[in-house]
Amino acid sequence: MAGHVYIGSFTSAGGRGLTTAAVDPDTGALTALGDTADVPNPSFLTASPDGRTLYTVSETEPEGAAAAFSLADPAAPKLLGAPVAVRGGSPTHLTVHQGHLLTANYAEPGSVSVLAIEDDGSLGGLRSVLEHEGDGPNQERQHGPHAHAVLSDPTGRWAVSVDLGTDSVRVCELDPASGELEIERELGLRSGIGPRHLTFHPAGGHAYVMNELDSVVTACSWDPERGSLRPLAETRVLPDGAEGENYPSELVISHDGRFAWAANRGHNSIAVLGLDETGERLELLDTVGCGGDWPRHLTLDPSGTRLYAANERSGDVTWFDVDPGTGIPKQAGSLDVPAASCVLFV
């Protein structure tokens, strides 16, 4: 039986909004089923733990929003109520955390918003906004805070936010009663590195920060008891001699923790990285073409055998078969999706 995948896009750049596609279980091929433009710029997507509700940002300025879609019919997502304003501009990322929806709002001043989730999966009101503080040396990109991602740690206790503008990662606790986020610890990374996204190792003891402004991944140890990150090593995601501007966007770890893949916007490649047995060090093994232009997002299918790239500027989602021995992706097909920005399996 075919599964379903959901693709976000930028309607402001010609995207169709939220696209639903069927997935062939044997080949991984995508077939578009329909689109909905109920929400402008649904650039990033996530789902409820039970898979019944899809959540999207609405990446707009001066104020963005978040929206909920029912997946009662997986082939035809239905908007659950009006989008809810997040009191922050350009939300770029979101996650479900302890029964709330959290959004990372990129526009200055960068912030993380907390929204209530109702029993039917729809969004309630805005409960709180945690504004970030600080800046970085790159005055064009780091004049002030720019929260770019927020996610739960593997234990579900901590909410971790990544700020490109302040070169830092904040570890927060949520008070479910008040809906307030409190910063417990803040990790400062190398000045000017521009952290964008973060992902955890499947074993839970390490995290990896994808840095947009310096094309490196920072490996960190993670102490879930204290909510503490400690940087260990940096690994470049471009081959020696690579020229031109490059802005990495997403990092994905294999289910077995042996490989990682990073999307390179500019170089238009997928970096293939090997992890050592400790999870502390990564090695660049190879780079392969992303199949298009400006890969904004990467994701693995549930089996972990196929990799999907949302190529924003060329307007396609390209999929790859991953060699289980080497981690090298081989392009297998693509689907036209104008201004594609995110791919989500539910």
GROMACS .gro file of C-alpha atoms in nm:
model
  346
    1MET     CA    1   0.000   0.000   0.000
    2ALA     CA    2   0.129   0.346  -0.090
    3GLY     CA    3   0.207   0.588   0.191
    4HIS     CA    4   0.187   0.965   0.190
    5VAL     CA    5   0.434   1.249   0.207
    6TYR     CA    6   0.370   1.620   0.262
    7ILE     CA    7   0.573   1.894   0.097
    8GLY     CA    8   0.589   2.257   0.206
    9SER     CA    9   0.671   2.544  -0.028
   10PHE     CA   10   0.695   2.923  -0.057
   11THR     CA   11   0.374   3.058  -0.211
   12SER     CA   12   0.546   3.398  -0.234
   13ALA     CA   13   0.791   3.240  -0.483
   14GLY     CA   14   0.532   3.055  -0.691
   15GLY     CA   15   0.482   2.753  -0.467
   16ARG     CA   16   0.146   2.579  -0.440
   17GLY     CA   17   0.142   2.574  -0.060
   18LEU     CA   18   0.104   2.232   0.099
   19THR     CA   19   0.141   1.945  -0.150
   20THR     CA   20   0.032   1.587  -0.077
   21ALA     CA   21   0.200   1.304  -0.266
   22ALA     CA   22   0.165   0.926  -0.266
   23VAL     CA   23   0.482   0.723  -0.209
   24ASP     CA   24   0.543   0.398  -0.395
   25PRO     CA   25   0.671   0.158  -0.127
   26ASP     CA   26   0.884  -0.038  -0.373
   27THR     CA   27   1.060   0.245  -0.555
   28GLY     CA   28   1.013   0.552  -0.333
   29ALA     CA   29   0.864   0.741  -0.628
   30LEU     CA   30   0.633   1.031  -0.549
   31THR     CA   31   0.305   1.103  -0.728
   32ALA     CA   32   0.135   1.436  -0.653
   33LEU     CA   33  -0.223   1.404  -0.530
   34GLY     CA   34  -0.319   1.764  -0.462
   35ASP     CA   35  -0.229   2.101  -0.314
   36THR     CA   36  -0.377   2.349  -0.071
   37ALA     CA   37  -0.281   2.715  -0.048
   38ASP     CA   38  -0.487   2.779   0.266
   39VAL     CA   39  -0.171   2.894   0.445
   40PRO     CA   40   0.085   3.130   0.285
   41ASN     CA   41   0.446   3.010   0.285
   42PRO     CA   42   0.409   2.677   0.472
   43SER     CA   43   0.785   2.640   0.457
   44PHE     CA   44   0.834   2.388   0.739
   45LEU     CA   45   0.614   2.102   0.859
   46THR     CA   46   0.585   1.867   1.154
   47ALA     CA   47   0.324   1.621   1.281
   48SER     CA   48   0.163   1.525   1.608
   49PRO     CA   49   0.302   1.212   1.777
   50ASP     CA   50  -0.012   1.017   1.684
   51GLY     CA   51   0.014   1.119   1.318
   52ARG     CA   52  -0.337   1.259   1.310
   53THR     CA   53  -0.247   1.625   1.273
   54LEU     CA   54  -0.003   1.813   1.050
   55TYR     CA   55   0.136   2.148   1.163
   56THR     CA   56   0.289   2.415   0.939
   57VAL     CA   57   0.452   2.749   0.988
   58SER     CA   58   0.339   3.045   0.783
   59GLU     CA   59   0.673   3.214   0.714
   60THR     CA   60   0.557   3.572   0.666
   61GLU     CA   61   0.653   3.918   0.791
   62PRO     CA   62   0.607   4.132   0.991
   63GLU     CA   63   0.424   3.859   1.181
   64GLY     CA   64   0.408   3.491   1.102
   65ALA     CA   65   0.167   3.221   1.207
   66ALA     CA   66   0.123   2.849   1.257
   67ALA     CA   67  -0.159   2.628   1.133
   68ALA     CA   68  -0.299   2.279   1.194
   69PHE     CA   69  -0.434   2.035   0.934
   70SER     CA   70  -0.636   1.723   1.008
   71LEU     CA   71  -0.500   1.405   0.848
   72ALA     CA   72  -0.822   1.209   0.899
   73ASP     CA   73  -0.799   1.161   0.523
   74PRO     CA   74  -0.421   1.136   0.467
   75ALA     CA   75  -0.463   1.214   0.097
   76ALA     CA   76  -0.646   1.542   0.162
   77PRO     CA   77  -0.528   1.746   0.464
   78LYS     CA   78  -0.802   1.974   0.600
   79LEU     CA   79  -0.730   2.303   0.775
   80LEU     CA   80  -0.835   2.298   1.143
   81GLY     CA   81  -0.937   2.655   1.218
   82ALA     CA   82  -0.762   2.975   1.119
   83PRO     CA   83  -0.383   3.008   1.144
   84VAL     CA   84  -0.268   3.144   1.480
   85ALA     CA   85  -0.028   3.441   1.495
   86VAL     CA   86   0.298   3.365   1.676
   87ARG     CA   87   0.395   3.727   1.762
   88GLY     CA   88   0.717   3.689   1.572
   89GLY     CA   89   0.822   3.735   1.211
   90SER     CA   90   0.926   3.465   0.964
   91PRO     CA   91   0.881   3.145   1.166
   92THR     CA   92   1.112   2.894   0.999
   93HIS     CA   93   1.074   2.581   1.211
   94LEU     CA   94   0.834   2.417   1.456
   95THR     CA   95   0.795   2.116   1.681
   96VAL     CA   96   0.544   1.952   1.912
   97HIS     CA   97   0.679   1.957   2.269
   98GLN     CA   98   0.498   1.844   2.582
   99GLY     CA   99   0.153   1.901   2.435
  100HIS     CA  100   0.238   2.244   2.292
  101LEU     CA  101   0.349   2.370   1.950
  102LEU     CA  102   0.675   2.565   1.950
  103THR     CA  103   0.789   2.784   1.660
  104ALA     CA  104   1.133   2.932   1.593
  105ASN     CA  105   1.088   3.286   1.461
  106TYR     CA  106   1.377   3.408   1.249
  107ALA     CA  107   1.297   3.776   1.205
  108GLU     CA  108   1.471   4.009   1.448
  109PRO     CA  109   1.434   3.992   1.741
  110GLY     CA  110   1.452   3.615   1.705
  111SER     CA  111   1.224   3.428   1.940
  112VAL     CA  112   1.051   3.101   2.025
  113SER     CA  113   0.672   3.102   2.057
  114VAL     CA  114   0.459   2.855   2.253
  115LEU     CA  115   0.106   2.775   2.133
  116ALA     CA  116  -0.158   2.560   2.297
  117ILE     CA  117  -0.279   2.243   2.125
  118GLU     CA  118  -0.643   2.148   2.179
  119ASP     CA  119  -0.775   1.794   2.227
  120ASP     CA  120  -0.876   1.768   1.861
  121GLY     CA  121  -0.528   1.871   1.744
  122SER     CA  122  -0.625   2.225   1.651
  123LEU     CA  123  -0.427   2.521   1.779
  124GLY     CA  124  -0.536   2.723   2.078
  125GLY     CA  125  -0.402   3.061   2.174
  126LEU     CA  126  -0.047   3.192   2.203
  127ARG     CA  127   0.080   3.115   2.554
  128SER     CA  128   0.423   3.280   2.559
  129VAL     CA  129   0.711   3.420   2.354
  130LEU     CA  130   1.075   3.385   2.458
  131GLU     CA  131   1.282   3.655   2.290
  132HIS     CA  132   1.648   3.582   2.229
  133GLU     CA  133   1.924   3.835   2.293
  134GLY     CA  134   2.264   3.892   2.137
  135ASP     CA  135   2.434   3.927   1.800
  136GLY     CA  136   2.736   3.807   1.602
  137PRO     CA  137   3.025   3.946   1.396
  138ASN     CA  138   2.857   3.910   1.056
  139GLN     CA  139   2.658   4.232   1.058
  140GLU     CA  140   2.469   4.143   0.742
  141ARG     CA  141   2.334   3.818   0.888
  142GLN     CA  142   2.395   3.854   1.263
  143HIS     CA  143   2.287   4.207   1.350
  144GLY     CA  144   2.059   4.054   1.612
  145PRO     CA  145   1.906   3.720   1.716
  146HIS     CA  146   1.767   3.489   1.447
  147ALA     CA  147   1.612   3.175   1.593
  148HIS     CA  148   1.618   2.917   1.313
  149ALA     CA  149   1.513   2.588   1.471
  150VAL     CA  150   1.352   2.445   1.783
  151LEU     CA  151   1.313   2.077   1.875
  152SER     CA  152   1.276   1.837   2.166
  153ASP     CA  153   1.572   1.639   2.290
  154PRO     CA  154   1.534   1.256   2.276
  155THR     CA  155   1.405   1.241   2.635
  156GLY     CA  156   1.129   1.493   2.563
  157ARG     CA  157   1.228   1.699   2.866
  158TRP     CA  158   1.424   1.980   2.702
  159ALA     CA  159   1.335   2.222   2.423
  160VAL     CA  160   1.648   2.311   2.227
  161SER     CA  161   1.658   2.624   2.010
  162VAL     CA  162   1.927   2.716   1.757
  163ASP     CA  163   2.005   3.082   1.685
  164LEU     CA  164   2.197   3.180   1.371
  165GLY     CA  165   2.231   3.542   1.479
  166THR     CA  166   2.390   3.481   1.819
  167ASP     CA  167   2.606   3.175   1.740
  168SER     CA  168   2.438   2.986   2.020
  169VAL     CA  169   2.212   2.698   2.121
  170ARG     CA  170   1.968   2.746   2.409
  171VAL     CA  171   1.836   2.461   2.622
  172CYS     CA  172   1.500   2.543   2.779
  173GLU     CA  173   1.241   2.389   3.009
  174LEU     CA  174   0.869   2.440   2.951
  175ASP     CA  175   0.629   2.499   3.238
  176PRO     CA  176   0.313   2.325   3.109
  177ALA     CA  177   0.093   2.514   3.354
  178SER     CA  178   0.199   2.862   3.245
  179GLY     CA  179   0.326   2.784   2.895
  180GLU     CA  180   0.647   2.975   2.972
  181LEU     CA  181   0.989   2.868   2.846
  182GLU     CA  182   1.286   2.921   3.076
  183ILE     CA  183   1.645   2.911   2.951
  184GLU     CA  184   1.845   2.664   3.158
  185ARG     CA  185   2.171   2.670   2.964
  186GLU     CA  186   2.316   2.844   2.660
  187LEU     CA  187   2.602   2.704   2.454
  188GLY     CA  188   2.810   2.958   2.268
  189LEU     CA  189   2.965   2.826   1.947
  190ARG     CA  190   3.254   2.969   1.749
  191SER     CA  191   3.196   3.333   1.662
  192GLY     CA  192   3.045   3.388   1.316
  193ILE     CA  193   2.967   3.020   1.254
  194GLY     CA  194   2.591   3.078   1.210
  195PRO     CA  195   2.417   2.772   1.358
  196ARG     CA  196   2.099   2.683   1.169
  197HIS     CA  197   1.971   2.335   1.261
  198LEU     CA  198   2.049   2.061   1.511
  199THR     CA  199   1.989   1.686   1.517
  200PHE     CA  200   2.054   1.420   1.779
  201HIS     CA  201   2.234   1.088   1.742
  202PRO     CA  202   1.993   0.791   1.760
  203ALA     CA  203   2.169   0.671   2.077
  204GLY     CA  204   2.093   1.006   2.240
  205GLY     CA  205   2.437   1.098   2.375
  206HIS     CA  206   2.548   1.337   2.100
  207ALA     CA  207   2.407   1.623   1.895
  208TYR     CA  208   2.523   1.781   1.572
  209VAL     CA  209   2.480   2.147   1.479
  210MET     CA  210   2.458   2.239   1.109
  211ASN     CA  211   2.620   2.580   1.064
  212GLU     CA  212   2.508   2.797   0.773
  213LEU     CA  213   2.775   3.067   0.767
  214ASP     CA  214   3.089   2.851   0.778
  215SER     CA  215   2.991   2.519   0.609
  216VAL     CA  216   3.082   2.301   0.906
  217VAL     CA  217   2.903   2.059   1.137
  218THR     CA  218   2.979   2.089   1.508
  219ALA     CA  219   2.964   1.758   1.697
  220CYS     CA  220   2.866   1.796   2.063
  221SER     CA  221   2.826   1.569   2.361
  222TRP     CA  222   2.478   1.580   2.515
  223ASP     CA  223   2.402   1.525   2.884
  224PRO     CA  224   2.023   1.472   2.910
  225GLU     CA  225   2.027   1.488   3.289
  226ARG     CA  226   2.169   1.840   3.300
  227GLY     CA  227   2.051   1.955   2.959
  228SER     CA  228   2.410   2.032   2.870
  229LEU     CA  229   2.585   2.047   2.531
  230ARG     CA  230   2.963   2.050   2.495
  231PRO     CA  231   3.129   2.108   2.154
  232LEU     CA  232   3.382   1.840   2.054
  233ALA     CA  233   3.489   1.885   1.692
  234GLU     CA  234   3.403   2.056   1.364
  235THR     CA  235   3.382   1.889   1.022
  236ARG     CA  236   3.368   2.072   0.691
  237VAL     CA  237   3.089   1.965   0.456
  238LEU     CA  238   3.259   2.080   0.134
  239PRO     CA  239   3.543   1.909  -0.052
  240ASP     CA  240   3.888   2.068  -0.063
  241GLY     CA  241   3.906   2.333  -0.331
  242ALA     CA  242   3.532   2.402  -0.346
  243GLU     CA  243   3.472   2.760  -0.457
  244GLY     CA  244   3.183   3.003  -0.434
  245GLU     CA  245   2.935   3.083  -0.162
  246ASN     CA  246   2.769   2.797   0.023
  247TYR     CA  247   2.499   2.792   0.287
  248PRO     CA  248   2.431   2.448   0.438
  249SER     CA  249   2.070   2.396   0.538
  250GLU     CA  250   1.988   2.055   0.685
  251LEU     CA  251   2.162   1.759   0.847
  252VAL     CA  252   2.015   1.408   0.867
  253ILE     CA  253   2.156   1.112   1.064
  254SER     CA  254   2.104   0.751   0.953
  255HIS     CA  255   1.889   0.532   1.174
  256ASP     CA  256   2.192   0.325   1.276
  257GLY     CA  257   2.410   0.631   1.347
  258ARG     CA  258   2.678   0.535   1.092
  259PHE     CA  259   2.623   0.812   0.837
  260ALA     CA  260   2.504   1.171   0.811
  261TRP     CA  261   2.400   1.378   0.511
  262ALA     CA  262   2.421   1.756   0.484
  263ALA     CA  263   2.252   1.973   0.220
  264ASN     CA  264   2.477   2.234   0.058
  265ARG     CA  265   2.297   2.533  -0.096
  266GLY     CA  266   2.528   2.700  -0.346
  267HIS     CA  267   2.750   2.397  -0.401
  268ASN     CA  268   2.420   2.220  -0.475
  269SER     CA  269   2.535   1.895  -0.326
  270ILE     CA  270   2.466   1.645  -0.054
  271ALA     CA  271   2.766   1.585   0.169
  272VAL     CA  272   2.806   1.225   0.285
  273LEU     CA  273   2.965   1.199   0.629
  274GLY     CA  274   3.078   0.896   0.823
  275LEU     CA  275   3.047   0.883   1.203
  276ASP     CA  276   3.289   0.696   1.425
  277GLU     CA  277   3.165   0.440   1.677
  278THR     CA  278   3.166   0.693   1.960
  279GLY     CA  279   2.952   0.943   1.768
  280GLU     CA  280   3.205   1.213   1.852
  281ARG     CA  281   3.366   1.262   1.513
  282LEU     CA  282   3.247   1.293   1.155
  283GLU     CA  283   3.446   1.250   0.836
  284LEU     CA  284   3.352   1.385   0.495
  285LEU     CA  285   3.338   1.081   0.266
  286ASP     CA  286   3.201   1.230  -0.055
  287THR     CA  287   2.964   1.483  -0.208
  288VAL     CA  288   2.699   1.404  -0.470
  289GLY     CA  289   2.477   1.634  -0.672
  290CYS     CA  290   2.145   1.725  -0.507
  291GLY     CA  291   1.955   1.678  -0.835
  292GLY     CA  292   1.853   2.044  -0.856
  293ASP     CA  293   1.925   2.391  -0.723
  294TRP     CA  294   1.935   2.513  -0.361
  295PRO     CA  295   1.857   2.205  -0.146
  296ARG     CA  296   1.672   2.358   0.149
  297HIS     CA  297   1.573   2.038   0.326
  298LEU     CA  298   1.665   1.669   0.348
  299THR     CA  299   1.479   1.380   0.504
  300LEU     CA  300   1.496   1.002   0.517
  301ASP     CA  301   1.196   0.783   0.450
  302PRO     CA  302   1.077   0.570   0.746
  303SER     CA  303   1.282   0.271   0.626
  304GLY     CA  304   1.601   0.479   0.622
  305THR     CA  305   1.691   0.350   0.276
  306ARG     CA  306   1.592   0.656   0.072
  307LEU     CA  307   1.684   1.022   0.100
  308TYR     CA  308   1.466   1.308  -0.026
  309ALA     CA  309   1.589   1.660  -0.108
  310ALA     CA  310   1.363   1.965  -0.143
  311ASN     CA  311   1.538   2.177  -0.406
  312GLU     CA  312   1.386   2.521  -0.362
  313ARG     CA  313   1.511   2.718  -0.663
  314SER     CA  314   1.478   2.442  -0.922
  315GLY     CA  315   1.134   2.355  -0.785
  316ASP     CA  316   1.156   1.982  -0.729
  317VAL     CA  317   1.180   1.706  -0.473
  318THR     CA  318   1.447   1.456  -0.573
  319TRP     CA  319   1.485   1.114  -0.415
  320PHE     CA  320   1.789   0.893  -0.380
  321ASP     CA  321   1.853   0.528  -0.301
  322VAL     CA  322   2.115   0.506  -0.024
  323ASP     CA  323   2.385   0.239  -0.043
  324PRO     CA  324   2.369   0.075   0.302
  325GLY     CA  325   2.739  -0.006   0.299
  326THR     CA  326   2.884   0.328   0.189
  327GLY     CA  327   2.606   0.575   0.266
  328ILE     CA  328   2.634   0.716  -0.088
  329PRO     CA  329   2.298   0.833  -0.230
  330LYS     CA  330   2.216   0.752  -0.594
  331GLN     CA  331   1.954   0.966  -0.766
  332ALA     CA  332   1.640   0.767  -0.851
  333GLY     CA  333   1.378   1.024  -0.956
  334SER     CA  334   1.216   1.361  -0.895
  335LEU     CA  335   0.881   1.537  -0.870
  336ASP     CA  336   0.815   1.896  -0.979
  337VAL     CA  337   0.718   2.103  -0.674
  338PRO     CA  338   0.767   2.478  -0.727
  339ALA     CA  339   0.962   2.652  -0.448
  340ALA     CA  340   0.984   2.327  -0.246
  341SER     CA  341   1.111   2.380   0.109
  342CYS     CA  342   1.035   2.077   0.329
  343VAL     CA  343   0.944   1.708   0.297
  344LEU     CA  344   0.763   1.525   0.577
  345PHE     CA  345   0.674   1.158   0.617
  346VAL     CA  346   0.396   1.097   0.872
   0.00000   0.00000   0.00000
